mmCIF file of C-alpha atoms and ligand atoms in Angstrom:
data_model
loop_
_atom_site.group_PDB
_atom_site.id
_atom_site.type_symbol
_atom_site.label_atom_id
_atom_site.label_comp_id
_atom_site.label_asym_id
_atom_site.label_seq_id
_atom_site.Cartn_x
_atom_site.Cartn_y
_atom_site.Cartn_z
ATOM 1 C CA UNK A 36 18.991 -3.377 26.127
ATOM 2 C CA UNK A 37 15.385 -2.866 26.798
ATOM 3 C CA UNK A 38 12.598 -2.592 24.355
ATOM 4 C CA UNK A 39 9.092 -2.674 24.400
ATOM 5 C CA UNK A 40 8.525 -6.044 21.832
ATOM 6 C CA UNK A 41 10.662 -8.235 20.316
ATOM 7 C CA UNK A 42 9.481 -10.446 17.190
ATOM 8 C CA UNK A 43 11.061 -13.677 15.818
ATOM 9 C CA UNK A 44 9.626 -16.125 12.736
ATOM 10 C CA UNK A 45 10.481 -18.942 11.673
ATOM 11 C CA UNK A 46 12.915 -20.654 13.848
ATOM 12 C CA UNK A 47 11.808 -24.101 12.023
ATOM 13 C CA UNK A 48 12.953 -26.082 15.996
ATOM 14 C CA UNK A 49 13.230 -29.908 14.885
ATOM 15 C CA UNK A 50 14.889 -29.052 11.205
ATOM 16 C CA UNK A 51 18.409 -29.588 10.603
ATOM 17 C CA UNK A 52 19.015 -26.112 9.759
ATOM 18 C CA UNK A 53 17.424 -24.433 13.131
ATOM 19 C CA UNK A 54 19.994 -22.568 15.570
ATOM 20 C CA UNK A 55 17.589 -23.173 18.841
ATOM 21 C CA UNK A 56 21.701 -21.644 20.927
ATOM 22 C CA UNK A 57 21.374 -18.410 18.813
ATOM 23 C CA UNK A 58 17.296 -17.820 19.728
ATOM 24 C CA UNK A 59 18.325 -18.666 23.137
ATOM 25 C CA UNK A 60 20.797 -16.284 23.324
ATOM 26 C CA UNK A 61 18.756 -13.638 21.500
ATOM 27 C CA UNK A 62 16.298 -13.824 24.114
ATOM 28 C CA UNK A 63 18.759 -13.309 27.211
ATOM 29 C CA UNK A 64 19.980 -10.216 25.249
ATOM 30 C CA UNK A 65 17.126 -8.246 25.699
ATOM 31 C CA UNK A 66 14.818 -6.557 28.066
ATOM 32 C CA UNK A 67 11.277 -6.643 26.607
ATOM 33 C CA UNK A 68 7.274 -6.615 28.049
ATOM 34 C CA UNK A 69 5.967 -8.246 25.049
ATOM 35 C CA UNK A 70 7.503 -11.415 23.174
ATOM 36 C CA UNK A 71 6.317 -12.382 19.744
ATOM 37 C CA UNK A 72 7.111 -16.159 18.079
ATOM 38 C CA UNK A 73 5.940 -15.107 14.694
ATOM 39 C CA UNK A 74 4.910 -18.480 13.147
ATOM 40 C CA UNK A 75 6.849 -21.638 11.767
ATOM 41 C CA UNK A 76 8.354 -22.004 15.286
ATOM 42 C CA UNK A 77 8.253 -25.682 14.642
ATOM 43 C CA UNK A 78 9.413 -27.530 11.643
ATOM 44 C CA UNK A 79 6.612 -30.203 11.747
ATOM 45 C CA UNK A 80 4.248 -32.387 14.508
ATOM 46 C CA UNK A 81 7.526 -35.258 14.829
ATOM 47 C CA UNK A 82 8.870 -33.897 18.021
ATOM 48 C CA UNK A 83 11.404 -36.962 18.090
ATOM 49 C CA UNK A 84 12.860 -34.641 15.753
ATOM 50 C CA UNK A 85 13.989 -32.129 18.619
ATOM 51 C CA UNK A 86 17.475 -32.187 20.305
ATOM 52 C CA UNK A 87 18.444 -31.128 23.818
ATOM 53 C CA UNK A 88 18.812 -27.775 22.236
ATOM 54 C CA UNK A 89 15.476 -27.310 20.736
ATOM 55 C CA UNK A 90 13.884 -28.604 24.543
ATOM 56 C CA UNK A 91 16.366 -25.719 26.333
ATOM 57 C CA UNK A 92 14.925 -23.223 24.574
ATOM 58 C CA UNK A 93 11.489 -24.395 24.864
ATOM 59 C CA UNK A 94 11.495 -24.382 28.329
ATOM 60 C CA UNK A 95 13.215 -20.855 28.673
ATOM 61 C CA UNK A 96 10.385 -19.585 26.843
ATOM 62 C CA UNK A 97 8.055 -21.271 28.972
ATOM 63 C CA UNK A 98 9.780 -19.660 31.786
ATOM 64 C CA UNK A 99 9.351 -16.204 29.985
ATOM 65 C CA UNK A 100 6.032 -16.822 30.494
ATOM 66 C CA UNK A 101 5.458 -16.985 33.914
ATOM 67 C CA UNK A 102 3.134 -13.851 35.521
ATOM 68 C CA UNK A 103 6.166 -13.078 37.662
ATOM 69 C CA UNK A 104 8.157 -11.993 35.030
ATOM 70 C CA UNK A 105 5.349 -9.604 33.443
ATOM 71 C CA UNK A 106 6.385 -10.430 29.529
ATOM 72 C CA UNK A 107 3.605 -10.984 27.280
ATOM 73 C CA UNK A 108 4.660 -14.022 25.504
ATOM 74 C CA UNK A 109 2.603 -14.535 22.237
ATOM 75 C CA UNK A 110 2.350 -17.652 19.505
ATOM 76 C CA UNK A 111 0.986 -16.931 15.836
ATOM 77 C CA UNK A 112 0.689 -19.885 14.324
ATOM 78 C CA UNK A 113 2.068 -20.352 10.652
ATOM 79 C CA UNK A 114 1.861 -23.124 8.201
ATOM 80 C CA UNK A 115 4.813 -25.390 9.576
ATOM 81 C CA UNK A 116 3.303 -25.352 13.137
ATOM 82 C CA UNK A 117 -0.589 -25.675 11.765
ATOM 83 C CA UNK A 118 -2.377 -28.131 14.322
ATOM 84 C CA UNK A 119 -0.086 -27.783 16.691
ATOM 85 C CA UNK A 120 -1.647 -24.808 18.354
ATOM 86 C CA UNK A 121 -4.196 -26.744 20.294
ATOM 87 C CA UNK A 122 -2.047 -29.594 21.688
ATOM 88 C CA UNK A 123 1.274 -27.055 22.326
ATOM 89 C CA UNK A 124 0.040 -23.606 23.435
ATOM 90 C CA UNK A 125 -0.727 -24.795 27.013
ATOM 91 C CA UNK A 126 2.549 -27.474 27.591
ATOM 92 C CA UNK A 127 4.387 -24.049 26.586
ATOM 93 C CA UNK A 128 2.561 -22.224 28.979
ATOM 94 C CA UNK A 129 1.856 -19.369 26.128
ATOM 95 C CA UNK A 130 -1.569 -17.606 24.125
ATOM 96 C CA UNK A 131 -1.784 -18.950 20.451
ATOM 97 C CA UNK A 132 -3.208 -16.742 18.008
ATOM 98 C CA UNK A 133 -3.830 -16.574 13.855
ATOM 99 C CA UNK A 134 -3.142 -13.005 14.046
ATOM 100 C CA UNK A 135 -2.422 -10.863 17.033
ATOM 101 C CA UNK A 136 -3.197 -6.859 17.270
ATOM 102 C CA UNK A 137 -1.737 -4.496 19.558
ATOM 103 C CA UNK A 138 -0.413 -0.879 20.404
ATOM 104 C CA UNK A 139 2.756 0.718 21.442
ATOM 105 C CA UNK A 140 2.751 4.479 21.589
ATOM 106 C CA UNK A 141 -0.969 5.674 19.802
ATOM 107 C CA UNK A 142 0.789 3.302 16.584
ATOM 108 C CA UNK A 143 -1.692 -0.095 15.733
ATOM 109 C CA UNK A 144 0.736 -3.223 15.124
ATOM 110 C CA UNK A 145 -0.834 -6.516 13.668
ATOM 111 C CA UNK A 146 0.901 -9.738 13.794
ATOM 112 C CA UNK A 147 0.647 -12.382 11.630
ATOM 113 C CA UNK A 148 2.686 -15.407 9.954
ATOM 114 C CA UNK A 149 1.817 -14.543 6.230
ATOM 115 C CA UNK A 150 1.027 -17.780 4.715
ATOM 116 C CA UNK A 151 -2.371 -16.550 4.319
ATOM 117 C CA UNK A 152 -1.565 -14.051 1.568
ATOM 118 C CA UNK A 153 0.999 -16.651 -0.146
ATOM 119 C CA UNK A 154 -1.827 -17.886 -3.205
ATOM 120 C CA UNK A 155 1.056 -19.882 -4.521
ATOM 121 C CA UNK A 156 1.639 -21.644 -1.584
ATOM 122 C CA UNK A 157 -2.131 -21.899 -1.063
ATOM 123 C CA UNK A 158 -2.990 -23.770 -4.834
ATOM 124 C CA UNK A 159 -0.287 -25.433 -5.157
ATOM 125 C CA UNK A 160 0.675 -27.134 -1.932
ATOM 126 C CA UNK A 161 2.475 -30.147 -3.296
ATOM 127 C CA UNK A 162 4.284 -28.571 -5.545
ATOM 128 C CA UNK A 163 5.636 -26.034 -2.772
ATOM 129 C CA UNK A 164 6.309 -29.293 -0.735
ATOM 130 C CA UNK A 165 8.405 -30.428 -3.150
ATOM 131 C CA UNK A 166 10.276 -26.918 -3.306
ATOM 132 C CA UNK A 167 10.777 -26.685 0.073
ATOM 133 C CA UNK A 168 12.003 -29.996 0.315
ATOM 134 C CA UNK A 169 14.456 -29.784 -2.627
ATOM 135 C CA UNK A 170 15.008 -25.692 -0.710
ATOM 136 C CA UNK A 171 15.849 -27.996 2.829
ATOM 137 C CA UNK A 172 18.706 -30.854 0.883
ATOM 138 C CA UNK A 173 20.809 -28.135 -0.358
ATOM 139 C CA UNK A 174 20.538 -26.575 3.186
ATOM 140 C CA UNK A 175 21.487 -29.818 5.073
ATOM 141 C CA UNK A 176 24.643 -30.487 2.682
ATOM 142 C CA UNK A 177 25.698 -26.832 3.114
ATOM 143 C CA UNK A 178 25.174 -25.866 6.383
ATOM 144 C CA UNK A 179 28.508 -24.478 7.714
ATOM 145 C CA UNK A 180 28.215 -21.196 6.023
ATOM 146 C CA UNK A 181 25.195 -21.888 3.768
ATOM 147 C CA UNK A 182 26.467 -20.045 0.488
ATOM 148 C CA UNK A 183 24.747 -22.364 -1.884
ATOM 149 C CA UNK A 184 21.327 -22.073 -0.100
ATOM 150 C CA UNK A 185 22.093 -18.220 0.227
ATOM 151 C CA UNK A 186 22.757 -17.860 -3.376
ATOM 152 C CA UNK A 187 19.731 -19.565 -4.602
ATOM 153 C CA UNK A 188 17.323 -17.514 -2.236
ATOM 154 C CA UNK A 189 19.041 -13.940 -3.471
ATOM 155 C CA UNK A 190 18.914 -15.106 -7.244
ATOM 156 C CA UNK A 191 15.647 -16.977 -7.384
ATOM 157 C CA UNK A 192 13.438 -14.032 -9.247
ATOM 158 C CA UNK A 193 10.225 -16.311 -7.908
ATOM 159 C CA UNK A 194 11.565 -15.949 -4.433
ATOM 160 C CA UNK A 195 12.252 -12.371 -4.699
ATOM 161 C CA UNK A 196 8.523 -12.223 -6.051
ATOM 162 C CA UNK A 197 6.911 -13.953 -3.987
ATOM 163 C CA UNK A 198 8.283 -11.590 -1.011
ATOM 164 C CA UNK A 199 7.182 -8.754 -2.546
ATOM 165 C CA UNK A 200 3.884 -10.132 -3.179
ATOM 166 C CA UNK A 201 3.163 -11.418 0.448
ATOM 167 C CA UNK A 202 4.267 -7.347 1.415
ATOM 168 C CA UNK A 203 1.542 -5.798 -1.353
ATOM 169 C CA UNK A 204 -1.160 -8.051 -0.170
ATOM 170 C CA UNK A 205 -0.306 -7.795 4.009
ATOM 171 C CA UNK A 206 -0.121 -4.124 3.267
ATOM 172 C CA UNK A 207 -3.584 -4.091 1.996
ATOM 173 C CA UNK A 208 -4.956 -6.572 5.203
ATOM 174 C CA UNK A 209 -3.437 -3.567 7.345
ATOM 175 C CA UNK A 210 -5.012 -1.051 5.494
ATOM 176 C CA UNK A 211 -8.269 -3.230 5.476
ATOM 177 C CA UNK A 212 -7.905 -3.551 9.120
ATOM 178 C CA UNK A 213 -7.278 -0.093 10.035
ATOM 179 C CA UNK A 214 -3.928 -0.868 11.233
ATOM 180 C CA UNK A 215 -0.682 1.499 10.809
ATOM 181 C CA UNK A 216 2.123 -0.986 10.634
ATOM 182 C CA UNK A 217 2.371 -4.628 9.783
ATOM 183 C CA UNK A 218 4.675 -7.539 10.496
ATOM 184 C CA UNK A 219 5.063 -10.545 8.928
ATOM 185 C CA UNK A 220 7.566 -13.371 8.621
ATOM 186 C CA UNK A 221 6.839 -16.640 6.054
ATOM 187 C CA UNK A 222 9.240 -15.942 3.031
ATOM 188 C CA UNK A 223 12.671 -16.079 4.939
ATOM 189 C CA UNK A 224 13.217 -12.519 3.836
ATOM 190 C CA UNK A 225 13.880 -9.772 5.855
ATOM 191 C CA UNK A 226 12.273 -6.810 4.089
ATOM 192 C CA UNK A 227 10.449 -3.413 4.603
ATOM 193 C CA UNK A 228 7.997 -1.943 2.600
ATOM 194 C CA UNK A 229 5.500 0.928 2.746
ATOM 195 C CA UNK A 230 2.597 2.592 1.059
ATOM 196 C CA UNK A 231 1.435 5.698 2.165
ATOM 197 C CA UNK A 232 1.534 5.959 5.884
ATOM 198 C CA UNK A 233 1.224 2.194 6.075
ATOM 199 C CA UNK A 234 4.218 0.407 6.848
ATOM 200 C CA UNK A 235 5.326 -3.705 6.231
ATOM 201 C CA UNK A 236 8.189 -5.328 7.903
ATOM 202 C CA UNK A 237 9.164 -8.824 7.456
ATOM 203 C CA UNK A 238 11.241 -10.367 10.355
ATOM 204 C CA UNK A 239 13.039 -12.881 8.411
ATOM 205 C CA UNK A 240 13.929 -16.674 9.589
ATOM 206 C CA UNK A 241 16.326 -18.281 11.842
ATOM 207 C CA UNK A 242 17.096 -20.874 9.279
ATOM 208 C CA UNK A 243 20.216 -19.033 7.737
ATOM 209 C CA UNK A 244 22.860 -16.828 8.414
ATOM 210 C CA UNK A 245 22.809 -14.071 9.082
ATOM 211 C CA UNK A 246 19.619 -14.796 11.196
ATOM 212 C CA UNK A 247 17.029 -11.477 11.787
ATOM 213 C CA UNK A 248 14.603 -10.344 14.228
ATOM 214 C CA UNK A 249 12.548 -7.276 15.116
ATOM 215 C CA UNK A 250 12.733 -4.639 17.666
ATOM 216 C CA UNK A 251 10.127 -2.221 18.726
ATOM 217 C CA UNK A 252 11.162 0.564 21.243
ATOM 218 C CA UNK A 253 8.871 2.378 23.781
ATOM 219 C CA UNK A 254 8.387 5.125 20.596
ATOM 220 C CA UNK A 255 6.890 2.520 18.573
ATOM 221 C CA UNK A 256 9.677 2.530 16.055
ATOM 222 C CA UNK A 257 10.269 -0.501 14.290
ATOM 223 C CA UNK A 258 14.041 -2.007 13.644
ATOM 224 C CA UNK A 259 14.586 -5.095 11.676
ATOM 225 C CA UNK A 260 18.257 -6.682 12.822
ATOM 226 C CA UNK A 261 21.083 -9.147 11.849
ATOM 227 C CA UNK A 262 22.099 -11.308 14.868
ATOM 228 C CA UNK A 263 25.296 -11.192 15.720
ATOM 229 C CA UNK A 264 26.629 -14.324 17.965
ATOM 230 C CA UNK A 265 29.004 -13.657 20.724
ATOM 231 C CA UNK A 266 32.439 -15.132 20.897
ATOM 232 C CA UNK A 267 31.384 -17.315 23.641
ATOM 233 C CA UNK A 268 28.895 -18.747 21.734
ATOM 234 C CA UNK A 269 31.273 -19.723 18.775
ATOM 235 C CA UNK A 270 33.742 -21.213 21.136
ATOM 236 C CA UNK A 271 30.684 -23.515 22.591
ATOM 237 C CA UNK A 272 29.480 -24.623 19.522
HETATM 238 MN MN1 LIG B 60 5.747 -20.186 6.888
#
């Protein structure tokens, strides 16, 4: 299928919890010109953390990358992959940015992780690292279908909050900015919001299942999507 961008966050590559075969396979579906890792790419700096799996789809991005192929391949950095910008943008082969602006049919996108407008996570960094790392156990011990994990992320109220308050305050960057639509990714929550004729799309994670990602036709219309892995896929795994 061919589309003009396609936009994935937080594939956390080095966790126990990312699905590096599933990105891969994402990014063989499609035809696009522009490619956008959305932040949180990597878990952390320990790359002795990253299986054969993680490297395969490293390098097929690199390959994406090549001027031959004429895709646009584009890092934002988020807060998991902070630092590594510098050292990794050039092994990969691709542009690193903080935020990244373009526009597809007269409509102005900007890109950007969303950590920035998370205040919580901001003040109160240790206390987030201790959430996330309590948030990453019950993953590990639950990872065949991830119902406990699921659960906790649909009924936590300061979750729920917290998504909604990244989308108010990214809404009013965009409108700051002069920019008609905006995309983050950063809460692990696939959502779509709007104010006026601004629009706010979250592109989910990669971390649980059903994993999401965004498409962006040659219209400029914006889809946020549920991966769904082929058989083949399921019988290698
Ligand atoms: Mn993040």
């Amino acid at each position: 299928m061919s589309i003009n961008t396609l936009i994935v966050s937080d594939i956390h590559l080095g966790s126990h919890v990312a699905r590096p075969e599933q990105v891969l396979e994402l990014l063989k579906n499609f035809n696009y010109k522009r490619l956008i890792l959305l932040g949180d790419i990597f878990d952390d700096l320990n790359f002795r953390r990253l299986k054969k799996e993680h490297w395969n789809l490293l390098s097929y991005i690199r390959k994406l990358s090549n001027p031959g192929r004429n895709i646009e391949v584009i890092w934002v950095e988020g807060n998991h992959d902070e630092g590594l910008i510098e050292k990794l943008s050039h092994l990969i082969g691709i542009d690193a940015y903080m935020e990244f602006d373009f526009t597809i049919n007269g409509r102005k996108f900007t890109a950007i992780h969303g950590h920035q407008f998370d205040r919580f996570l901001n003040e109160n960094v240790i206390i987030s690292h201790i959430s996330s790392f309590v948030y990453n156990k019950i993953q590990k011990y639950d990872r065949e279908k991830q119902t406990i994990s699921r659960f906790i992320k649909r009924k936590s109220k300061g979750w729920l909050r917290l998504s909604n308050k990244v989308a108010d305050s990214a809404l009013e960057f965009a409108r700051r900015k002069n920019r008609d639509v905006v995309i983050c990714g950063h809460t692990h929550q696939a959502l779509l919001k709007s104010a006026g004729n601004l629009e706010y799309y979250n592109s989910g994670c990669w971390t649980d299942i059903p994993s999401t990602y965004i498409t962006i036709d040659e219209e400029a219309n914006v889809s946020i999507n549920e991966f769904i892995e082929t058989e083949n896929l399921k019988l290698a795994s």
